[in-house]
PDB file of C-alpha atoms and ligand atoms in Angstrom:
ATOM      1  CA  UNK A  12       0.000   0.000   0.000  1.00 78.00           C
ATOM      2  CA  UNK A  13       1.711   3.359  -1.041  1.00 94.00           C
ATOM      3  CA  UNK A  14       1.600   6.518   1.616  1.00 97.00           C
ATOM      4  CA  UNK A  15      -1.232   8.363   0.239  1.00 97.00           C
ATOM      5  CA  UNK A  16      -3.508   5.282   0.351  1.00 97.00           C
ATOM      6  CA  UNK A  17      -2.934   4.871   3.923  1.00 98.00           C
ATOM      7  CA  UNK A  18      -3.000   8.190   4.788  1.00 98.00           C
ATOM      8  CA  UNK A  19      -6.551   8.256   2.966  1.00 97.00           C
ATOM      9  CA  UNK A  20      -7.552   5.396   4.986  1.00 97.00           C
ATOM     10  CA  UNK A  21      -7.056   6.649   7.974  1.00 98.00           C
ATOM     11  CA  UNK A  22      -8.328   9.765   7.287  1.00 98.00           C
ATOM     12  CA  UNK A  23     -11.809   8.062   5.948  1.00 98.00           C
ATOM     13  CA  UNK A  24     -11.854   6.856   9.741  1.00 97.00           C
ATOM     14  CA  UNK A  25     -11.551  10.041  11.851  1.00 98.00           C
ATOM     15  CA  UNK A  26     -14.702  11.531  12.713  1.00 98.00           C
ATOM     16  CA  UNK A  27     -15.229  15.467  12.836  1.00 97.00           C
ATOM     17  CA  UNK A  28     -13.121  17.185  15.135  1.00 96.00           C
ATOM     18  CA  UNK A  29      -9.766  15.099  15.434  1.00 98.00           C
ATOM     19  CA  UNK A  30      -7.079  15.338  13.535  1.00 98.00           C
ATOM     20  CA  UNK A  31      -4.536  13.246  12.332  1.00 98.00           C
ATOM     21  CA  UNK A  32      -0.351  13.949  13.266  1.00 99.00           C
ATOM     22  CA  UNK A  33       1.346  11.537  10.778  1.00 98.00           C
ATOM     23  CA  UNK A  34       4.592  11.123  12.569  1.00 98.00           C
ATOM     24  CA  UNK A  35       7.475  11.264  10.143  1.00 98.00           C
ATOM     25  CA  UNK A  36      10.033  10.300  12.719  1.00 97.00           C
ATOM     26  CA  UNK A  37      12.860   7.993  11.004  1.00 96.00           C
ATOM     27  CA  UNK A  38      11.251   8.361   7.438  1.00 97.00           C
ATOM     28  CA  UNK A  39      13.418  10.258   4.774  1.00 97.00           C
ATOM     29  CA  UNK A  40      11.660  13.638   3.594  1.00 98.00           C
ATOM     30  CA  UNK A  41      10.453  12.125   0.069  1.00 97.00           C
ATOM     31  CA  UNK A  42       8.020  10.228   2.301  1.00 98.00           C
ATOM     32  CA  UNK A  43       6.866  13.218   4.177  1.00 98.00           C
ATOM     33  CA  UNK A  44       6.609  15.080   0.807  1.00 98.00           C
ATOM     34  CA  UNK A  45       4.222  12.111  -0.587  1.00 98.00           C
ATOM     35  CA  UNK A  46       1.856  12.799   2.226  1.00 98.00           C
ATOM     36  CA  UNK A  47       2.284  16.564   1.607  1.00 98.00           C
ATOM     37  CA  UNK A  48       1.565  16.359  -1.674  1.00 98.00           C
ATOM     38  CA  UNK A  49      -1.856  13.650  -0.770  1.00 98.00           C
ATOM     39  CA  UNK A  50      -3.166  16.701   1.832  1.00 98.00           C
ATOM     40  CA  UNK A  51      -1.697  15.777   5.302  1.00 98.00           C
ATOM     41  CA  UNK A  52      -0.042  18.949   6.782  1.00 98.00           C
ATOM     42  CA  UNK A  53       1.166  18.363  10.504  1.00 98.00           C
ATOM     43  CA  UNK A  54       3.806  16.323  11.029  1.00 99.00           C
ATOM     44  CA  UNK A  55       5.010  14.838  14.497  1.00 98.00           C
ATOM     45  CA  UNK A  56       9.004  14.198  15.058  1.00 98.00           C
ATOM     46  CA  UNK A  57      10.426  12.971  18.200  1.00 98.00           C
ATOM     47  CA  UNK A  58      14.205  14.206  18.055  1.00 98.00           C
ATOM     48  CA  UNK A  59      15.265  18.221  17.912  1.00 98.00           C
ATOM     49  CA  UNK A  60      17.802  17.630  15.252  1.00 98.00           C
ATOM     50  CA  UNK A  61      15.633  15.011  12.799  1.00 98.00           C
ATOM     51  CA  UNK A  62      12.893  18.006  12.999  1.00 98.00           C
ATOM     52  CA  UNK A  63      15.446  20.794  12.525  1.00 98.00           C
ATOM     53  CA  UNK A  64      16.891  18.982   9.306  1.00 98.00           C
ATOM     54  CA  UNK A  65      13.426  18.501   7.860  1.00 98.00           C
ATOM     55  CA  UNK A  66      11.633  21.902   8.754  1.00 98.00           C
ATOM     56  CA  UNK A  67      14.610  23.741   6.898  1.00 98.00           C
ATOM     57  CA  UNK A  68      14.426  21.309   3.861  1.00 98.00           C
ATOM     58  CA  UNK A  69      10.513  20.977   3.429  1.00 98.00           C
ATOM     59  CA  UNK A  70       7.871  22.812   2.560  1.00 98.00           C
ATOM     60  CA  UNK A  71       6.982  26.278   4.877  1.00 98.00           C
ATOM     61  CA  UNK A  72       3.391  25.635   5.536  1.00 98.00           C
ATOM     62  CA  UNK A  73       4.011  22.154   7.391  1.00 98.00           C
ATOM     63  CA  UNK A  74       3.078  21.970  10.836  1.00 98.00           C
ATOM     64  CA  UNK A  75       5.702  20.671  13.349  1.00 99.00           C
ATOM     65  CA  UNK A  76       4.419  18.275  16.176  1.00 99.00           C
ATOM     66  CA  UNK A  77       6.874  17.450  18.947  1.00 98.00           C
ATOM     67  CA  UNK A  78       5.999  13.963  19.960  1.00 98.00           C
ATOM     68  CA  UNK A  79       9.190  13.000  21.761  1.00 95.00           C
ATOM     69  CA  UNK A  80      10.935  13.545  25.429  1.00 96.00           C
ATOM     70  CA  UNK A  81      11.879  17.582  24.977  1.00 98.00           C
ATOM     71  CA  UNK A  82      15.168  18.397  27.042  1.00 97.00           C
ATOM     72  CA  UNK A  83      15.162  21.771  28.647  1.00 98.00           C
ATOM     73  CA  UNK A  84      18.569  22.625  26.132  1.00 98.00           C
ATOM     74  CA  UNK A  85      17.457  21.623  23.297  1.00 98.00           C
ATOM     75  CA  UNK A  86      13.874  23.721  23.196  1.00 98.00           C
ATOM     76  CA  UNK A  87      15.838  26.933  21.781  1.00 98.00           C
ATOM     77  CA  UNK A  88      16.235  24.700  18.661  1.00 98.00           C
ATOM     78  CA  UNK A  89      12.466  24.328  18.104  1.00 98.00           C
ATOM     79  CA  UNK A  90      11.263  27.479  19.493  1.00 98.00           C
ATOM     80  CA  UNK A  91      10.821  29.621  15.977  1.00 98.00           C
ATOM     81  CA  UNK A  92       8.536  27.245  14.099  1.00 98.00           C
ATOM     82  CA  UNK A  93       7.185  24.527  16.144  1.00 98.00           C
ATOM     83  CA  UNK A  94       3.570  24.696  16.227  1.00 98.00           C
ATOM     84  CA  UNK A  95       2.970  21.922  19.440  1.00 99.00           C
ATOM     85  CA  UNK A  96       5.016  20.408  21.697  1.00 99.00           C
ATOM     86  CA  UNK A  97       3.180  17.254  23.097  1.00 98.00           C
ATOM     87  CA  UNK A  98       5.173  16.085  25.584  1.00 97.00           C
ATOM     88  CA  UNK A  99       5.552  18.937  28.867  1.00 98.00           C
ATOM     89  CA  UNK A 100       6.554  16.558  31.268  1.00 97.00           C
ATOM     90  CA  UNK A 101       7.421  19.348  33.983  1.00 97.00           C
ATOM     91  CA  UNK A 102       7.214  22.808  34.809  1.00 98.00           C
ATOM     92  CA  UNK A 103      10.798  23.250  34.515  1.00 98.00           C
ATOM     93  CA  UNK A 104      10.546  22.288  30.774  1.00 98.00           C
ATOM     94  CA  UNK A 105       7.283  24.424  30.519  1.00 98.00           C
ATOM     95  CA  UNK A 106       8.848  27.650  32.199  1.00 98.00           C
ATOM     96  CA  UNK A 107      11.692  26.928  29.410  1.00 98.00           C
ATOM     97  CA  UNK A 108       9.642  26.457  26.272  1.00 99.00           C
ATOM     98  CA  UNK A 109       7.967  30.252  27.748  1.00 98.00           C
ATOM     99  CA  UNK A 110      11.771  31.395  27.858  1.00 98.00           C
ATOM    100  CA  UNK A 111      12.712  30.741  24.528  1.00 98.00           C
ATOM    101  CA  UNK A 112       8.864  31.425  22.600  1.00 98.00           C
ATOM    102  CA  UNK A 113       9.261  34.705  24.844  1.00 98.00           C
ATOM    103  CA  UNK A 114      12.993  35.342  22.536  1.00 98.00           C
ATOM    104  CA  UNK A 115      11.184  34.181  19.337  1.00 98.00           C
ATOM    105  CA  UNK A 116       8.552  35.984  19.780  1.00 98.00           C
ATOM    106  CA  UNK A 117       6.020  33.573  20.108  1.00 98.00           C
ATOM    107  CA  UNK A 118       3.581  32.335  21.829  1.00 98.00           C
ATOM    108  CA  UNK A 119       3.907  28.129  21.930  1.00 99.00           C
ATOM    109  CA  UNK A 120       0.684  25.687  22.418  1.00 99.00           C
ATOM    110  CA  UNK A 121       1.706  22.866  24.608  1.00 99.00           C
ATOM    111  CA  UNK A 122       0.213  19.836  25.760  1.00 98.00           C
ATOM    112  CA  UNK A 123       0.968  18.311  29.453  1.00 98.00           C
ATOM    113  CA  UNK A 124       1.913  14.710  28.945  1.00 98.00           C
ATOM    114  CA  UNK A 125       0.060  12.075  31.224  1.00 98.00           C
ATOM    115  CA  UNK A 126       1.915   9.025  32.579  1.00 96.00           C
ATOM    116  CA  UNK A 127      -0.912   6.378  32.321  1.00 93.00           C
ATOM    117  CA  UNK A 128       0.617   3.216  30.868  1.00 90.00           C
ATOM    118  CA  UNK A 129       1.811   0.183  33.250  1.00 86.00           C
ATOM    119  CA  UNK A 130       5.139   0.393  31.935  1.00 81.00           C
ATOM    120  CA  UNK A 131       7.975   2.460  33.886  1.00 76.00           C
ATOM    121  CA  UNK A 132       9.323   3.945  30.532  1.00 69.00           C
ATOM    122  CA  UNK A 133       6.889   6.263  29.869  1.00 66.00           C
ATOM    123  CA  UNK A 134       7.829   9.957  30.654  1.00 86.00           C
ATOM    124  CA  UNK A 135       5.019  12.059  32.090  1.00 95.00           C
ATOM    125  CA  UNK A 136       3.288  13.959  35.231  1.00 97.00           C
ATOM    126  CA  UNK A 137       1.305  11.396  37.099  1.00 96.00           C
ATOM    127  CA  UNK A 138      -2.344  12.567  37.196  1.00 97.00           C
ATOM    128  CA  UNK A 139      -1.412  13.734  41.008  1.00 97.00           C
ATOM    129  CA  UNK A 140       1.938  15.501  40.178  1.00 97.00           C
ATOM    130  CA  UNK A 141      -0.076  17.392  37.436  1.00 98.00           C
ATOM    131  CA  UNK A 142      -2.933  18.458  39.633  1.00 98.00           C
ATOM    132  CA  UNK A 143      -0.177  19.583  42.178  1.00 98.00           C
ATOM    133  CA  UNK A 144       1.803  21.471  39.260  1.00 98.00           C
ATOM    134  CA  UNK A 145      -1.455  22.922  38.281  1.00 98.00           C
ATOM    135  CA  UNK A 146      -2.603  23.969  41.685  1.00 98.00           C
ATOM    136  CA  UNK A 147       0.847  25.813  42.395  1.00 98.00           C
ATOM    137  CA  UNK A 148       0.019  28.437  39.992  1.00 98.00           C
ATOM    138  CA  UNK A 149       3.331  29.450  38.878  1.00 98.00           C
ATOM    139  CA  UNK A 150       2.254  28.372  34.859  1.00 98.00           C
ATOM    140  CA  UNK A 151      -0.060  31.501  35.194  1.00 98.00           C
ATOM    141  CA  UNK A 152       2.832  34.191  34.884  1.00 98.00           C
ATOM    142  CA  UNK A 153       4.060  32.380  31.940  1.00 98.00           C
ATOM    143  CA  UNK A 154       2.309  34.542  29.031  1.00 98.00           C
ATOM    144  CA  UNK A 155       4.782  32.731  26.492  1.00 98.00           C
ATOM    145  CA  UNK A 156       2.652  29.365  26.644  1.00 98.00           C
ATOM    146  CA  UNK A 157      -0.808  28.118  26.065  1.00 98.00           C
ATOM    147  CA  UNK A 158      -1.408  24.710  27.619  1.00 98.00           C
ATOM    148  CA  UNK A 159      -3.923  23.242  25.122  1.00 98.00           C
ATOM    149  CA  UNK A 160      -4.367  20.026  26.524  1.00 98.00           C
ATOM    150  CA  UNK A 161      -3.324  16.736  27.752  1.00 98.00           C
ATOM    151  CA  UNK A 162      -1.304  14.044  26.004  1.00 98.00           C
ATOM    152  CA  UNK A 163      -0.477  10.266  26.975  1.00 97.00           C
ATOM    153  CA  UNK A 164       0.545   6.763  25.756  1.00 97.00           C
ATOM    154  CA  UNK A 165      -1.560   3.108  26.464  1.00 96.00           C
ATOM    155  CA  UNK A 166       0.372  -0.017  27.892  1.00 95.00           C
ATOM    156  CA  UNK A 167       1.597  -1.202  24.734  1.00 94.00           C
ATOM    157  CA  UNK A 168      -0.395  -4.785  24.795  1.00 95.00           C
ATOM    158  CA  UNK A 169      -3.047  -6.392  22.777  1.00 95.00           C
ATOM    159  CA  UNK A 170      -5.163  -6.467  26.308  1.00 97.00           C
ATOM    160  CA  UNK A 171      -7.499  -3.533  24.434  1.00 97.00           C
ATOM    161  CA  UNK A 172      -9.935  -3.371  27.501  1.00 97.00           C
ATOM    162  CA  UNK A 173      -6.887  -2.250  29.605  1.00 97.00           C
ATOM    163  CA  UNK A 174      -5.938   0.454  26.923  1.00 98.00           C
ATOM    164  CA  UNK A 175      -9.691   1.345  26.348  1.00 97.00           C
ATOM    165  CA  UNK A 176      -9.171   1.658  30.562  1.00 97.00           C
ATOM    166  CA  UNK A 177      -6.176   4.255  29.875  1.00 97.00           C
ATOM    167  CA  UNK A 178      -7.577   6.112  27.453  1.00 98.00           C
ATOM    168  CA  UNK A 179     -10.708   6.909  29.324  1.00 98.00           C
ATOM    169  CA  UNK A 180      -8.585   7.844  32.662  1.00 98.00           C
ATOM    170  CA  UNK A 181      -7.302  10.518  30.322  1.00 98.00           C
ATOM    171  CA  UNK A 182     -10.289  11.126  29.480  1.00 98.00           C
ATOM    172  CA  UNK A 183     -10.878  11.785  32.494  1.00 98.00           C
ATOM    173  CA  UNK A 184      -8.723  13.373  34.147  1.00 98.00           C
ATOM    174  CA  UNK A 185      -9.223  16.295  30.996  1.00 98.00           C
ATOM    175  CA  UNK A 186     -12.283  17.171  31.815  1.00 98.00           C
ATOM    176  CA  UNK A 187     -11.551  17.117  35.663  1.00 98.00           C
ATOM    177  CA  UNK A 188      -8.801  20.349  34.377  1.00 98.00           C
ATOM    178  CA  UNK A 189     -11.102  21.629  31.970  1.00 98.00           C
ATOM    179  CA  UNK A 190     -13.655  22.388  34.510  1.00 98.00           C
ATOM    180  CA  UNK A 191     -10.685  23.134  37.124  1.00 98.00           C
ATOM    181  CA  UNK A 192      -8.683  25.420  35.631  1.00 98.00           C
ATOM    182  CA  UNK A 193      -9.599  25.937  31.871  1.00 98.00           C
ATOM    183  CA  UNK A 194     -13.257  26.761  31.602  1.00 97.00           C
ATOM    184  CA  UNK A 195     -12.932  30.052  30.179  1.00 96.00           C
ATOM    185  CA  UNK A 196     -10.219  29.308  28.150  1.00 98.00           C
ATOM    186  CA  UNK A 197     -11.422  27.701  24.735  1.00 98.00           C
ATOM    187  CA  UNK A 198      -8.095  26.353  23.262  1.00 98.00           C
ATOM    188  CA  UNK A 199      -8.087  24.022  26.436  1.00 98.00           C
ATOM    189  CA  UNK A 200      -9.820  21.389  24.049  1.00 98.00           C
ATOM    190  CA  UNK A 201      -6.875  18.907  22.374  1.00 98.00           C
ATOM    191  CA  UNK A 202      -6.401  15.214  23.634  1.00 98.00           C
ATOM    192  CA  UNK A 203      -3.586  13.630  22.236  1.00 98.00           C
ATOM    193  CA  UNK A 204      -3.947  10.197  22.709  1.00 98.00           C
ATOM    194  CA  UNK A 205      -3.557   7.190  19.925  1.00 98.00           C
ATOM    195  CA  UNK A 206      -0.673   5.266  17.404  1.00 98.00           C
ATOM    196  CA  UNK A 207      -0.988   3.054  15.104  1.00 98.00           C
ATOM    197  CA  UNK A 208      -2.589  -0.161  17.165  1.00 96.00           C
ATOM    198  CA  UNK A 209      -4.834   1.491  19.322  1.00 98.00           C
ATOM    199  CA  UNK A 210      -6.266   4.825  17.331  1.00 98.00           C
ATOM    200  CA  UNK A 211      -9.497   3.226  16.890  1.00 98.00           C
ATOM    201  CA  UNK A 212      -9.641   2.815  20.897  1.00 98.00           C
ATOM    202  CA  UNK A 213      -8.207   6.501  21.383  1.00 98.00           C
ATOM    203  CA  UNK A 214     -10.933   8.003  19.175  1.00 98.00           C
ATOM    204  CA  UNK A 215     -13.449   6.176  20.688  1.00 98.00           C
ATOM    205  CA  UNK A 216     -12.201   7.716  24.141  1.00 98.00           C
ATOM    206  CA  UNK A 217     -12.299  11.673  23.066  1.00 98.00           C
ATOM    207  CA  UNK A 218      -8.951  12.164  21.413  1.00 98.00           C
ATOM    208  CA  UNK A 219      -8.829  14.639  19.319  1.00 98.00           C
ATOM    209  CA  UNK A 220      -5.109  14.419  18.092  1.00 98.00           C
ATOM    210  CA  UNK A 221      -4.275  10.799  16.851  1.00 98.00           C
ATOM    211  CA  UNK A 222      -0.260  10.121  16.509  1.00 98.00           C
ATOM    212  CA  UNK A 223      -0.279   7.879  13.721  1.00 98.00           C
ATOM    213  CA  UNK A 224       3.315   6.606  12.220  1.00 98.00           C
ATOM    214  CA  UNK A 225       4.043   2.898  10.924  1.00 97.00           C
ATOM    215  CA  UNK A 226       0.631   2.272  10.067  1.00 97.00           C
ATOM    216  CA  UNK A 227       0.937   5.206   7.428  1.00 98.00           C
ATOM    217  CA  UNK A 228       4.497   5.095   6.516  1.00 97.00           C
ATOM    218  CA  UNK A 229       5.406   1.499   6.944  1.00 93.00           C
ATOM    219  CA  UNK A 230       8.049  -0.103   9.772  1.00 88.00           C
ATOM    220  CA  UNK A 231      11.052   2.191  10.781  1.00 84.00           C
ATOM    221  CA  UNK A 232      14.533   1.674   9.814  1.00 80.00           C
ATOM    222  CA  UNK A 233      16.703   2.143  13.308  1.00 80.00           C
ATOM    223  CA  UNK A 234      19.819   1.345  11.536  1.00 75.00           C
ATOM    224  CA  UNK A 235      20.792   3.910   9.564  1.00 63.00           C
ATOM    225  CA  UNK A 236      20.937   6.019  12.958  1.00 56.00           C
TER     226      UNK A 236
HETATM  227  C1  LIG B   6       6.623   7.031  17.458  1.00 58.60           C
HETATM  228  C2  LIG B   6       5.486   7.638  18.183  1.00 58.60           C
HETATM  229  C3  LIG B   6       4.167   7.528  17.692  1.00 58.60           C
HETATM  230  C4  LIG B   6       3.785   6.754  16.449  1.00 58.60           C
HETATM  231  O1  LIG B   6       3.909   5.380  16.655  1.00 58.60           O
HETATM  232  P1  LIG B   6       3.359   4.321  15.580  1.00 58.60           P
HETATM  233  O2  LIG B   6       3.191   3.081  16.362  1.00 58.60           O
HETATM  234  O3  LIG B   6       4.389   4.215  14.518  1.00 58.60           O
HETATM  235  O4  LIG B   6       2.072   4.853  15.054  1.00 58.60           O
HETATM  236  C5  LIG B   6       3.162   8.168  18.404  1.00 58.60           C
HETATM  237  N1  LIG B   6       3.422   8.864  19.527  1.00 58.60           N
HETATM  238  C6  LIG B   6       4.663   8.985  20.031  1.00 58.60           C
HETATM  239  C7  LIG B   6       4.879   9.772  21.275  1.00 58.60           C
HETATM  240  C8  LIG B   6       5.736   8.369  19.384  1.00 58.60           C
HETATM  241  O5  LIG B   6       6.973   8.489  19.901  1.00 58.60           O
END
């Protein structure tokens, strides 16, 4: 199956209102520039300098999606174009992200990524660290930012009632900040939650950002790296 007809595909599945990232990580830019060319405009990448290469090389109107673990010196690399960082793990990173859109002149939408998967790996505020970080109120001085929602990642296992489980904790646990601290503040409305083996299960939970990679440009090549 060639890009554009998976891309199609899965955008034939996504109901009103969420969007597709087709994340480009690993995959050479004439792959990215056969989904361009199909329709598909925002692009996730999950390392600084993989992104830098390909947002100076490709065309202008793309729309950058960090997916991956941002560190703190790395986010003045990003800062003049990216248009969301998914993964604010803590307010450390957050209060740097403000730092450097403040230089560029920006203001940069941010999602606060959710640690709800069994596995240790995951990077992420648990949901109690992120009610804490939320009820310390330093995040409202930042004018730099706009938190825009919540991200996370399922337990990667076929057990799809446990990851229908995770999903809806998100869910969750969105709505419980949306009515906390965001109800007056309508970009507060993105859930970034699904990947190739479980975006039928994250849709069916409220995302409204699906993160969707192999399925759309095949297995990734590690080696070359
Ligand atoms: C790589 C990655 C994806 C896409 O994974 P696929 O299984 O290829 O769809 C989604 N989200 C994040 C955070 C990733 O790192």
């Amino acid at each position: 199956m060639s890009i554009s007809t998976n891309l199609k595909q899965v955008w034939e599945e996504l109901p009103q209102g969420v969007r597709l990232v087709a994340v480009s990580k690993f995959h050479p830019n004439e792959a990215i520039l056969e989904a361009y060319r199909a329709g598909q405009r925002i692009f996730g990448e999950s390392k600084v300098q993989e992104m830098n290469v390909k947002h100076d090389s490709l065309p202008a109107d793309i729309e950058w999606h960090f997916i991956g673990h941002l560190q703190s010196n790395k986010v003045k690399y990003i800062a003049p174009y990216v248009s969301l960082i998914h993964g604010i793990d803590s307010f450390h990173l957050l209060a740097e992200v403000n730092k450097q859109a403040a230089k560029a002149g920006r203001i940069i939408d941010c999602l606060l990524q959710i640690h709800i998967a069994q596995e240790e790996t995951k990077f992420g505020f648990s949901p109690d660290e992120c009610r804490q970080m939320l009820a310390e109120k330093q995040w409202q001085a930042l004018t730099h930012i706009r938190l825009c929602g919540l991200m996370g990642m399922a337990t990667n296992t076929d057990n799809m009632n446990q990851v229908q489980l995770e999903f809806t904790s998100l869910h969750d646990l969105f709505n419980e900040i949306k009515t906390t601290w965001f109800t007056n503040a309508p970009w507060f409305c993105e859930l970034s939650m699904g990947m190739s083996h479980d975006y039928h299960e994250a849709i069916q939970a409220g995302s409204t950002l699906v993160r969707v990679g192999s399925h759309i440009f095949g297995e990734r090549d590690y080696s070359a790296h």
